[in-house]
Amino acid sequence: MDKIIVLDFGSQYSHLICRRIREFSVYAELVPYDISYDKIREINPTGIIFSGGPSSVYNKDAPIPEEKIFDMGLPILGICYGHQLIVNKYGGKVKRANKEYGSSLLRVDSDEDLLNGIGKTVRAWMSHGDEAEQIPEGFKVIGHTDSAKAAAIASEERSVYGIQFHPEVVHTEQGTEILRNFVLKVCKARQDWTMEGFVDMTVEKLSKIEGNVLCGVSGGIDSTVTALLIHKAIGERLKCVFVNNGLLRLDEEKEIEKIFGDNFEMNFTVVDAADAFLGKLRGIEDPEKKRKIVGEEFGRVFSEFAQENGPFRWLAQGTLYPDVIESGVSGGPASVIKSHHNVGGLPDWLGLEVLEPLRELYKDEVREIAKILRVPEKLCMRHPFPGPGLSVRIMGEVTPRKLEICKVASKIVEDELSKAGLYEKVWQAYAAVGDDRAVGVVGDERRYGNIVVIRVVDSVDAMTADWTRLPHDVLEKISNKITNEIEDVTWVTYTISSKPPATIEPQ
Ligand code: XMP
């Protein structure tokens, strides 16, 4: 398989470069900027991209890739900070300029390869503080803006290119086309990253593992696809466990047991550990502590199951690429946003090795695989649900009453969206609850009740999300139903914050 590696210099958009490239069926992988030359040779990429980043090549501690990378004879594309690195490395001059953020008009001076077929002018999204004042010898300017004279440069002889703007963001017109030109025309990468190919390759790799595999399934698409891939590879050596941690959606445990029983031939066991999880969470208010407790309790339950039903060598999890990046374990400079419990949070005493066959994939890629593996539509269309369950949707202590409110209100949200034909159009929809209260009037009585927070978002990969502009009549029905059917609730609010700066889950 041909591969493009993206060296991550810390831009918040780095992962989007991979995302865009994979959209035209070429495998792209984000790697830390200081990846060693030997490691790159091992990966054997077809081309290299330097991402943007917050640093300046002037800074003493500016991140610099290993020198030998430039001599590998591989095509290189530098974006923003990556562009300045290239200018600097080949003997040009970078100067501090006025910060330029937002959209600029890029005028194409030469459309031979990188900027081929994108038109004479395009809107390009800039986000930088430095610019190339003097381009290195052997390079030519292939595009400029009013303020950046060398917004795009090329040394066709070396196959090295630099662009000051971000082609990976949707605000850059023809941005994907520019990446496509680099990957397909300059690097001549083959478009061989298909989900059918991924399934074959993964099943083949998995069929080589020795020992038994324990897979925690949640009823979500990620863990289901993980289990199915492993089952295809090793059959009966896989055992799936579904843990009822008491933090699931209303009646979810019954529903999942039925779907698995009716559709799949895998070993499947339900472990009821609700009392244990809820007991450990009693009195705990801090969000990260709650996540940690849930993660550890999962570990304990799995370990107990493993001892009783083993021996197992592996624990399989449906970790996806965004979880890996957000948890800051990709090795890049991205900071830890939330400690997703299914990444790197397993206690050492578990004694099982971790198997994460989907850790390179985005959600929509997993959905495609689910179709290939004939996962029932009903399960595919379920919204993602966080591993720590309702503990992250209940702000403050998880109490039986707040759990009940959260479950029933979320069911109302989901049902009303389904009735309006909107459930499958949105990314996630749920109700959250905390300790805030507000006064209401019920009949002639004043009541001091809970506030329920509704969150409905649109997203393509959970990395960014926007709040869904739900029709007012749907919101009204949701609010009426919740306040009528859940006695303690007096107010219903709707969340209008996008991600960033908010996250999808409240904790
Ligand atoms: P945030 O809240 O970080 O969520 O914007 C992004 C997506 O990830 C889900 N999520 C989790 N999934 N373990 C998971 O398996 C977790 O700890 C976790 N936290 C958040 C969330 O529902 C959303 O789809």
Coordinates of C-alpha atoms and ligand atoms in Angstrom, one line a residue:
M1 CA 0.0 0.0 0.0
D2 CA 1.3 3.5 -0.9
K3 CA 1.6 5.8 2.1
I4 CA 1.9 9.5 2.7
I5 CA 3.2 10.5 6.1
V6 CA 2.3 13.8 7.6
L7 CA 4.9 15.2 10.1
D8 CA 2.9 16.9 12.9
F9 CA 4.4 20.2 13.9
G10 CA 1.4 20.9 16.2
S11 CA -1.2 22.5 14.0
Q12 CA -4.8 21.9 15.1
Y13 CA -5.5 20.9 11.5
S14 CA -2.7 18.3 11.1
H15 CA -5.1 15.4 11.3
L16 CA -7.3 16.9 8.6
I17 CA -4.5 16.6 6.1
C18 CA -4.7 12.8 6.5
R19 CA -8.4 12.9 6.5
R20 CA -8.5 14.7 3.1
I21 CA -5.9 12.4 1.5
R22 CA -7.7 9.3 2.6
E23 CA -10.9 10.6 1.0
F24 CA -9.3 10.0 -2.4
S25 CA -8.2 6.5 -1.3
V26 CA -4.6 7.0 -0.5
Y27 CA -3.4 6.0 3.0
A28 CA -2.1 8.9 5.1
E29 CA -0.7 8.8 8.6
L30 CA 0.1 11.5 11.1
V31 CA 3.5 11.0 12.8
P32 CA 5.5 13.1 15.3
Y33 CA 7.7 15.7 13.6
D34 CA 10.8 14.2 15.3
I35 CA 10.2 10.8 13.8
S36 CA 13.6 9.2 13.1
Y37 CA 15.0 8.7 9.6
D38 CA 15.1 4.9 10.3
K39 CA 11.5 4.8 11.3
I40 CA 10.6 6.6 8.1
R41 CA 12.6 4.2 6.0
E42 CA 10.7 1.4 7.8
I43 CA 7.3 3.0 6.9
N44 CA 8.6 3.5 3.4
P45 CA 6.3 6.4 2.4
T46 CA 5.6 7.6 -1.1
G47 CA 5.7 11.3 0.0
I48 CA 6.1 13.5 3.0
I49 CA 4.0 16.4 4.2
F50 CA 5.1 18.9 6.9
S51 CA 2.1 20.2 8.7
G52 CA 1.6 23.7 10.0
G53 CA 2.4 24.6 13.6
P54 CA 2.3 27.4 16.1
S55 CA 6.1 27.8 16.2
S56 CA 8.3 30.2 14.2
V57 CA 11.5 29.0 12.6
Y58 CA 13.1 31.9 14.5
N59 CA 12.4 30.3 17.9
K60 CA 15.3 28.7 19.6
D61 CA 13.4 25.6 20.3
A62 CA 11.5 25.5 17.0
P63 CA 10.6 21.9 16.1
I64 CA 12.9 20.7 13.3
P65 CA 12.7 17.3 11.5
E66 CA 15.7 15.1 11.2
E67 CA 18.1 16.6 8.5
K68 CA 18.4 13.3 6.6
I69 CA 14.7 13.4 5.7
F70 CA 15.5 16.1 3.1
D71 CA 17.9 13.8 1.3
M72 CA 15.7 10.8 0.9
G73 CA 14.7 11.9 -2.6
L74 CA 11.0 11.8 -1.6
P75 CA 8.6 14.5 -2.6
I76 CA 7.9 17.0 0.2
L77 CA 5.0 19.4 0.7
G78 CA 5.3 22.0 3.5
I79 CA 2.2 23.7 4.7
C80 CA 2.4 27.0 6.6
Y81 CA 5.1 26.4 9.2
G82 CA 6.2 23.5 7.1
H83 CA 6.5 25.9 4.1
Q84 CA 8.8 28.2 6.2
L85 CA 10.9 25.2 7.3
I86 CA 11.5 24.4 3.6
V87 CA 12.4 28.0 2.8
N88 CA 14.8 28.1 5.7
K89 CA 16.4 24.7 5.0
Y90 CA 17.1 25.5 1.3
G91 CA 18.7 28.8 2.0
G92 CA 15.8 31.3 1.6
K93 CA 14.8 33.9 4.1
V94 CA 11.8 33.9 6.4
K95 CA 10.7 37.2 7.8
R96 CA 8.3 38.1 10.6
A97 CA 5.2 39.6 9.0
N98 CA 1.9 40.9 10.1
K99 CA -0.2 38.1 11.3
E100 CA -2.6 37.0 8.6
Y101 CA -5.6 35.0 9.6
G102 CA -8.6 34.1 7.4
S103 CA -9.3 34.1 3.8
S104 CA -7.0 35.6 1.1
L105 CA -7.1 35.5 -2.6
L106 CA -4.4 33.2 -4.0
R107 CA -3.3 34.1 -7.6
V108 CA -1.9 31.2 -9.4
D109 CA 1.4 32.0 -11.3
S110 CA 2.2 28.5 -12.5
D111 CA -0.2 25.7 -12.7
E112 CA 2.1 22.9 -13.9
D113 CA 1.7 20.4 -11.1
L114 CA 0.8 21.3 -7.6
L115 CA -1.7 24.0 -8.5
N116 CA -2.8 22.3 -11.7
G117 CA -6.5 22.7 -12.7
I118 CA -7.5 24.9 -9.7
G119 CA -8.2 28.0 -11.7
K120 CA -6.4 31.4 -11.9
T121 CA -7.6 32.6 -8.4
V122 CA -8.9 30.8 -5.4
R123 CA -9.8 31.7 -1.8
A124 CA -7.1 30.3 0.5
W125 CA -7.2 30.1 4.2
M126 CA -4.2 31.6 6.0
S127 CA -3.2 31.4 9.6
H128 CA 0.4 32.5 10.1
G129 CA 2.7 35.1 11.5
D130 CA 5.9 34.6 9.3
E131 CA 6.3 34.6 5.6
A132 CA 9.0 33.8 3.0
E133 CA 10.8 37.0 2.1
Q134 CA 13.3 35.5 -0.2
I135 CA 12.8 32.1 -1.8
P136 CA 15.7 29.6 -2.0
E137 CA 17.7 29.1 -5.1
G138 CA 16.2 26.5 -7.5
F139 CA 12.7 27.4 -6.3
K140 CA 10.1 29.4 -8.1
V141 CA 7.0 31.2 -7.0
I142 CA 3.9 29.4 -8.3
G143 CA 1.3 31.4 -6.4
H144 CA 1.0 34.7 -4.4
T145 CA -1.5 36.7 -2.4
D146 CA -1.5 40.5 -1.9
S147 CA 0.4 40.2 1.3
A148 CA 2.4 37.0 0.7
K149 CA 4.6 37.3 -2.4
A150 CA 5.7 33.6 -2.1
A151 CA 2.5 32.0 -0.9
A152 CA 3.3 28.9 -3.0
I153 CA 6.7 27.8 -4.1
A154 CA 8.1 24.8 -6.0
S155 CA 11.3 23.2 -6.9
E156 CA 10.1 20.7 -9.5
E157 CA 13.6 19.3 -9.9
R158 CA 13.6 18.2 -6.2
S159 CA 9.8 17.6 -6.0
V160 CA 9.8 20.0 -3.0
Y161 CA 6.8 22.4 -2.5
G162 CA 5.8 24.9 0.1
I163 CA 2.4 26.6 0.6
Q164 CA 1.7 29.3 3.1
F165 CA -2.0 28.5 3.3
H166 CA -3.9 25.5 4.6
P167 CA -5.3 23.3 1.8
E168 CA -6.8 20.9 4.4
V169 CA -9.5 23.2 5.7
V170 CA -12.8 23.5 3.9
H171 CA -12.4 27.3 3.7
T172 CA -9.6 26.9 1.1
E173 CA -11.3 26.5 -2.3
Q174 CA -9.8 23.6 -4.2
G175 CA -7.7 22.6 -1.2
T176 CA -8.4 18.9 -1.7
E177 CA -7.5 19.3 -5.4
I178 CA -4.1 20.7 -4.3
L179 CA -3.4 17.8 -2.0
R180 CA -4.6 15.4 -4.7
N181 CA -2.2 17.0 -7.2
F182 CA 0.7 16.5 -4.7
V183 CA -0.3 13.0 -3.8
L184 CA -1.3 11.6 -7.1
K185 CA 0.7 13.7 -9.6
V186 CA 3.9 14.5 -7.7
C187 CA 4.2 11.5 -5.5
K188 CA 2.4 9.2 -8.0
A189 CA 0.8 7.4 -5.1
R190 CA -1.6 4.6 -6.0
Q191 CA -5.2 4.9 -4.8
D192 CA -5.2 1.6 -3.0
W193 CA -6.6 2.5 0.4
T194 CA -10.1 0.9 0.2
M195 CA -12.1 -0.4 3.1
E196 CA -12.4 -3.8 1.3
G197 CA -8.6 -3.8 1.2
F198 CA -8.4 -2.8 4.9
V199 CA -10.7 -5.7 5.9
D200 CA -8.6 -8.3 4.0
M201 CA -5.3 -6.9 5.3
T202 CA -6.6 -6.7 8.9
V203 CA -8.1 -10.2 8.9
E204 CA -4.9 -11.6 7.5
K205 CA -2.8 -9.8 10.1
L206 CA -5.2 -10.8 12.9
S207 CA -5.3 -14.5 11.8
K208 CA -1.6 -14.6 12.8
I209 CA -2.0 -13.8 16.4
E210 CA -1.6 -16.5 19.0
G211 CA -3.8 -17.0 22.1
N212 CA -7.4 -16.1 22.9
V213 CA -8.9 -12.6 22.6
L214 CA -11.4 -11.0 25.0
C215 CA -13.3 -8.2 23.4
G216 CA -15.4 -5.7 25.3
V217 CA -18.5 -4.8 23.2
S218 CA -20.7 -1.9 23.9
G219 CA -23.3 -2.2 21.1
G220 CA -21.6 0.7 19.3
I221 CA -20.4 0.3 15.8
D222 CA -16.7 0.5 16.7
S223 CA -16.5 -2.4 19.1
T224 CA -19.0 -4.4 17.0
V225 CA -16.8 -4.0 13.9
T226 CA -13.7 -4.8 16.0
A227 CA -15.2 -8.0 17.2
L228 CA -16.4 -9.0 13.7
L229 CA -13.0 -8.5 12.2
I230 CA -11.4 -10.6 14.9
H231 CA -14.1 -13.2 14.7
K232 CA -13.5 -13.5 10.9
A233 CA -9.8 -14.1 11.7
I234 CA -9.8 -16.4 14.7
G235 CA -13.4 -17.6 15.1
E236 CA -14.0 -19.3 18.5
R237 CA -10.8 -18.0 20.0
L238 CA -12.7 -14.7 20.5
K239 CA -15.0 -14.1 23.4
C240 CA -17.1 -10.9 23.6
V241 CA -18.3 -9.4 26.8
F242 CA -20.9 -6.8 27.2
V243 CA -20.7 -5.0 30.5
N244 CA -23.8 -3.5 32.0
N245 CA -22.2 -0.7 34.0
G246 CA -25.5 0.9 35.0
L247 CA -24.5 3.9 32.9
L248 CA -26.2 2.9 29.7
R249 CA -29.1 4.3 27.8
L250 CA -32.6 3.2 28.8
D251 CA -33.0 -0.6 28.4
E252 CA -29.9 -0.7 26.3
E253 CA -28.5 -3.9 27.8
K254 CA -31.6 -5.9 26.7
E255 CA -31.6 -4.3 23.2
I256 CA -27.9 -5.2 22.6
E257 CA -28.2 -8.7 23.8
K258 CA -31.1 -9.2 21.4
I259 CA -29.3 -7.7 18.4
F260 CA -26.2 -9.8 19.0
G261 CA -28.1 -13.0 19.6
D262 CA -30.2 -12.5 16.4
N263 CA -27.5 -11.5 14.0
F264 CA -24.0 -12.8 15.0
E265 CA -22.5 -16.2 15.7
M266 CA -19.9 -14.9 18.1
N267 CA -19.4 -16.0 21.7
F268 CA -21.2 -13.3 23.6
T269 CA -21.7 -12.9 27.4
V270 CA -23.4 -10.2 29.4
V271 CA -21.9 -9.2 32.7
D272 CA -24.1 -7.2 35.1
A273 CA -21.8 -5.0 37.1
A274 CA -24.1 -2.0 37.5
D275 CA -23.9 -2.0 41.4
A276 CA -20.1 -2.2 41.4
F277 CA -19.7 0.8 39.0
L278 CA -22.3 2.9 40.7
G279 CA -20.9 2.1 44.1
K280 CA -17.4 3.2 43.1
L281 CA -18.8 6.5 41.7
R282 CA -20.7 7.4 44.8
G283 CA -19.7 10.8 46.1
I284 CA -17.3 11.5 43.2
E285 CA -17.9 14.8 41.4
D286 CA -14.7 15.5 39.4
P287 CA -15.1 14.6 35.7
E288 CA -11.6 13.1 35.2
K289 CA -11.9 11.1 38.4
K290 CA -15.2 9.7 37.2
R291 CA -13.6 8.7 33.9
K292 CA -10.7 7.1 35.7
I293 CA -13.0 5.1 38.0
V294 CA -15.1 3.8 35.1
G295 CA -12.0 2.9 33.2
E296 CA -10.5 1.0 36.1
E297 CA -13.7 -0.7 36.9
F298 CA -14.0 -1.9 33.3
G299 CA -10.5 -3.2 33.7
R300 CA -11.4 -5.0 36.9
V301 CA -14.5 -6.6 35.4
F302 CA -12.6 -7.7 32.3
S303 CA -9.8 -9.1 34.4
E304 CA -12.2 -11.1 36.6
F305 CA -14.0 -12.4 33.5
A306 CA -10.6 -13.3 32.0
Q307 CA -9.6 -15.3 35.0
E308 CA -12.8 -17.2 35.1
N309 CA -13.1 -17.8 31.3
G310 CA -9.5 -17.6 30.1
P311 CA -6.7 -17.9 29.5
F312 CA -6.7 -14.8 27.3
R313 CA -3.7 -13.1 25.9
W314 CA -5.4 -10.1 24.3
L315 CA -8.0 -7.5 25.1
A316 CA -9.5 -6.0 22.0
Q317 CA -11.0 -2.5 21.9
G318 CA -12.7 -0.3 19.3
T319 CA -10.3 2.6 19.6
L320 CA -10.4 5.0 16.7
Y321 CA -7.9 7.5 15.3
P322 CA -9.5 10.6 16.8
D323 CA -9.4 9.0 20.3
V324 CA -5.7 8.3 19.7
I325 CA -5.0 11.9 18.6
E326 CA -7.1 13.6 21.3
S327 CA -5.6 11.5 24.1
G328 CA -2.2 12.9 23.0
V329 CA -0.7 9.4 22.6
S330 CA -0.1 9.8 18.9
G331 CA 3.3 11.1 19.9
G332 CA 2.6 14.5 18.3
P333 CA 2.5 17.7 20.2
A334 CA -1.3 17.7 20.4
S335 CA -2.3 18.2 24.0
V336 CA -4.5 15.8 26.0
I337 CA -8.1 17.1 25.7
K338 CA -9.8 14.3 27.6
S339 CA -8.5 11.0 28.7
H340 CA -10.6 8.7 26.7
H341 CA -10.8 5.6 28.8
N342 CA -10.2 3.2 25.9
V343 CA -6.8 4.7 25.1
G344 CA -3.8 4.1 27.2
G345 CA -5.8 4.1 30.4
L346 CA -5.8 0.4 31.1
P347 CA -4.3 -0.5 34.4
D348 CA -1.0 -2.4 34.3
W349 CA -2.3 -5.2 36.5
L350 CA -4.8 -6.2 33.9
G351 CA -2.0 -8.4 32.4
L352 CA -3.5 -8.4 28.9
E353 CA -2.1 -7.0 25.7
V354 CA -4.2 -4.5 23.9
L355 CA -5.5 -5.2 20.4
E356 CA -6.9 -2.1 18.6
P357 CA -7.5 -3.0 14.9
L358 CA -9.4 0.3 14.2
R359 CA -6.9 2.7 15.7
E360 CA -6.0 4.1 12.3
L361 CA -9.5 4.7 11.2
Y362 CA -12.0 7.5 11.2
K363 CA -15.7 6.9 12.1
D364 CA -17.0 7.1 8.5
E365 CA -14.4 4.5 7.4
V366 CA -15.7 2.2 10.2
R367 CA -19.2 2.7 9.0
E368 CA -18.1 1.6 5.5
I369 CA -16.6 -1.5 7.0
A370 CA -19.7 -2.2 8.9
K371 CA -21.6 -2.3 5.6
I372 CA -19.1 -4.6 4.1
L373 CA -19.5 -6.9 7.1
R374 CA -23.3 -6.7 6.9
V375 CA -23.8 -5.2 10.3
P376 CA -27.6 -4.6 10.7
E377 CA -28.7 -1.1 9.7
K378 CA -30.2 -0.5 13.2
L379 CA -26.9 -1.0 14.9
C380 CA -25.0 1.1 12.2
M381 CA -27.2 4.0 12.6
R382 CA -27.0 4.2 16.4
H383 CA -25.3 7.3 17.6
P384 CA -21.9 7.1 19.1
F385 CA -22.0 6.7 22.9
P386 CA -19.1 7.5 25.2
G387 CA -17.2 4.6 26.9
P388 CA -17.7 6.1 30.4
G389 CA -21.5 6.2 29.6
L390 CA -23.8 8.5 31.4
S391 CA -21.2 9.4 34.0
V392 CA -19.9 12.0 31.5
R393 CA -23.4 13.3 30.9
I394 CA -24.3 13.6 34.5
M395 CA -22.5 16.6 35.9
G396 CA -21.5 16.3 39.5
E397 CA -22.1 13.1 41.4
V398 CA -23.9 10.2 39.6
T399 CA -27.0 9.6 41.7
P400 CA -29.8 7.2 41.0
R401 CA -32.3 10.1 40.5
K402 CA -30.0 12.0 38.0
L403 CA -29.4 8.7 36.2
E404 CA -33.1 8.2 35.8
I405 CA -33.6 11.7 34.5
C406 CA -30.8 11.4 32.1
K407 CA -32.0 8.1 30.7
V408 CA -35.6 9.0 30.3
A409 CA -34.9 12.5 28.9
S410 CA -32.4 11.1 26.4
K411 CA -34.9 8.5 25.2
I412 CA -37.4 11.4 24.7
V413 CA -34.8 13.3 22.7
E414 CA -34.0 10.3 20.5
D415 CA -37.7 9.4 20.0
E416 CA -38.7 12.9 19.0
L417 CA -35.8 13.2 16.6
S418 CA -36.8 9.8 15.0
K419 CA -40.4 10.9 14.7
A420 CA -39.2 14.1 12.9
G421 CA -37.0 12.0 10.6
L422 CA -33.9 13.7 12.0
Y423 CA -32.2 10.9 14.2
E424 CA -30.1 9.6 11.3
K425 CA -29.2 13.1 10.1
V426 CA -27.5 14.2 13.3
W427 CA -24.3 12.9 14.8
Q428 CA -25.4 12.7 18.4
A429 CA -28.4 13.7 20.5
Y430 CA -28.8 13.3 24.2
A431 CA -29.9 14.9 27.5
A432 CA -27.5 15.8 30.3
V433 CA -28.3 16.8 33.8
G434 CA -26.4 18.4 36.7
D435 CA -27.2 19.8 40.1
D436 CA -28.5 23.1 38.9
R437 CA -32.1 23.8 39.7
A438 CA -34.7 26.3 38.6
V439 CA -38.1 27.2 39.8
G440 CA -41.2 26.1 37.9
V441 CA -44.9 26.3 38.4
V442 CA -46.8 23.0 38.2
G443 CA -50.5 23.4 38.6
D444 CA -50.7 26.1 41.3
E445 CA -47.6 25.0 43.0
R446 CA -44.1 26.3 42.8
R447 CA -41.5 23.6 42.3
Y448 CA -37.8 23.8 42.5
G449 CA -36.7 21.2 40.0
N450 CA -33.7 20.0 37.9
I451 CA -32.5 21.7 34.6
V452 CA -32.1 19.2 31.7
V453 CA -29.6 20.2 29.1
I454 CA -30.2 19.0 25.5
R455 CA -27.3 18.6 23.2
V456 CA -27.7 17.7 19.5
V457 CA -24.7 18.1 17.2
D458 CA -23.7 17.7 13.5
S459 CA -20.3 16.3 12.8
V460 CA -18.4 14.1 10.4
D461 CA -15.7 12.7 12.6
A462 CA -16.3 14.1 16.1
M463 CA -13.1 16.2 15.9
T464 CA -15.2 19.3 15.2
A465 CA -19.0 19.6 15.7
D466 CA -21.6 22.2 15.3
W467 CA -24.9 22.4 17.2
T468 CA -27.8 21.3 15.2
R469 CA -30.4 24.0 14.2
L470 CA -33.4 21.9 15.3
P471 CA -36.8 23.1 14.2
H472 CA -38.5 25.0 17.1
D473 CA -41.5 22.7 17.0
V474 CA -39.2 19.7 17.6
L475 CA -37.5 21.5 20.5
E476 CA -40.9 22.4 21.9
K477 CA -42.1 18.8 21.8
I478 CA -38.9 17.6 23.5
S479 CA -39.3 20.2 26.3
N480 CA -43.0 19.6 26.9
K481 CA -42.5 15.8 27.0
I482 CA -39.6 16.0 29.4
T483 CA -41.2 18.4 31.8
N484 CA -44.5 16.5 31.7
E485 CA -43.1 13.0 32.0
I486 CA -40.2 13.6 34.5
E487 CA -41.6 15.1 37.6
D488 CA -38.4 16.7 39.0
V489 CA -37.6 18.6 35.8
T490 CA -38.7 22.2 35.6
W491 CA -36.5 23.6 32.8
V492 CA -35.1 22.3 29.5
T493 CA -32.2 24.1 27.9
Y494 CA -30.6 23.7 24.4
T495 CA -26.9 23.8 24.0
I496 CA -25.7 26.2 21.3
S497 CA -21.9 25.8 21.6
S498 CA -19.9 24.2 18.8
K499 CA -16.7 22.1 19.1
P500 CA -14.3 23.9 19.5
P501 CA -14.4 25.6 21.9
A502 CA -16.9 23.2 23.6
T503 CA -16.6 19.4 23.3
I504 CA -19.5 17.1 22.4
E505 CA -19.9 15.6 25.9
P506 CA -20.2 17.9 28.8
Q507 CA -17.4 16.1 30.8
Ligands
XMP1 P1 -15.9 14.9 22.9 O1 -16.7 15.1 24.1 O2 -14.4 14.7 23.3 O3 -16.3 13.6 22.2 O4 -16.0 16.0 21.9 C1 -15.9 13.2 21.0 C2 -16.6 11.9 20.7 O5 -16.1 10.8 21.5 C3 -17.1 10.3 22.4 N1 -16.4 10.2 23.7 C4 -15.9 9.0 24.1 N2 -15.9 7.8 23.5 N3 -14.7 7.0 25.4 C5 -15.3 6.8 24.2 O6 -15.3 5.6 23.7 C6 -14.6 8.2 26.0 O7 -14.1 8.3 27.1 C7 -15.3 9.2 25.3 N4 -15.5 10.6 25.6 C8 -16.2 11.1 24.6 C9 -18.2 11.3 22.4 O8 -19.5 10.7 22.7 C10 -18.1 11.9 21.0 O9 -18.8 11.1 20.0

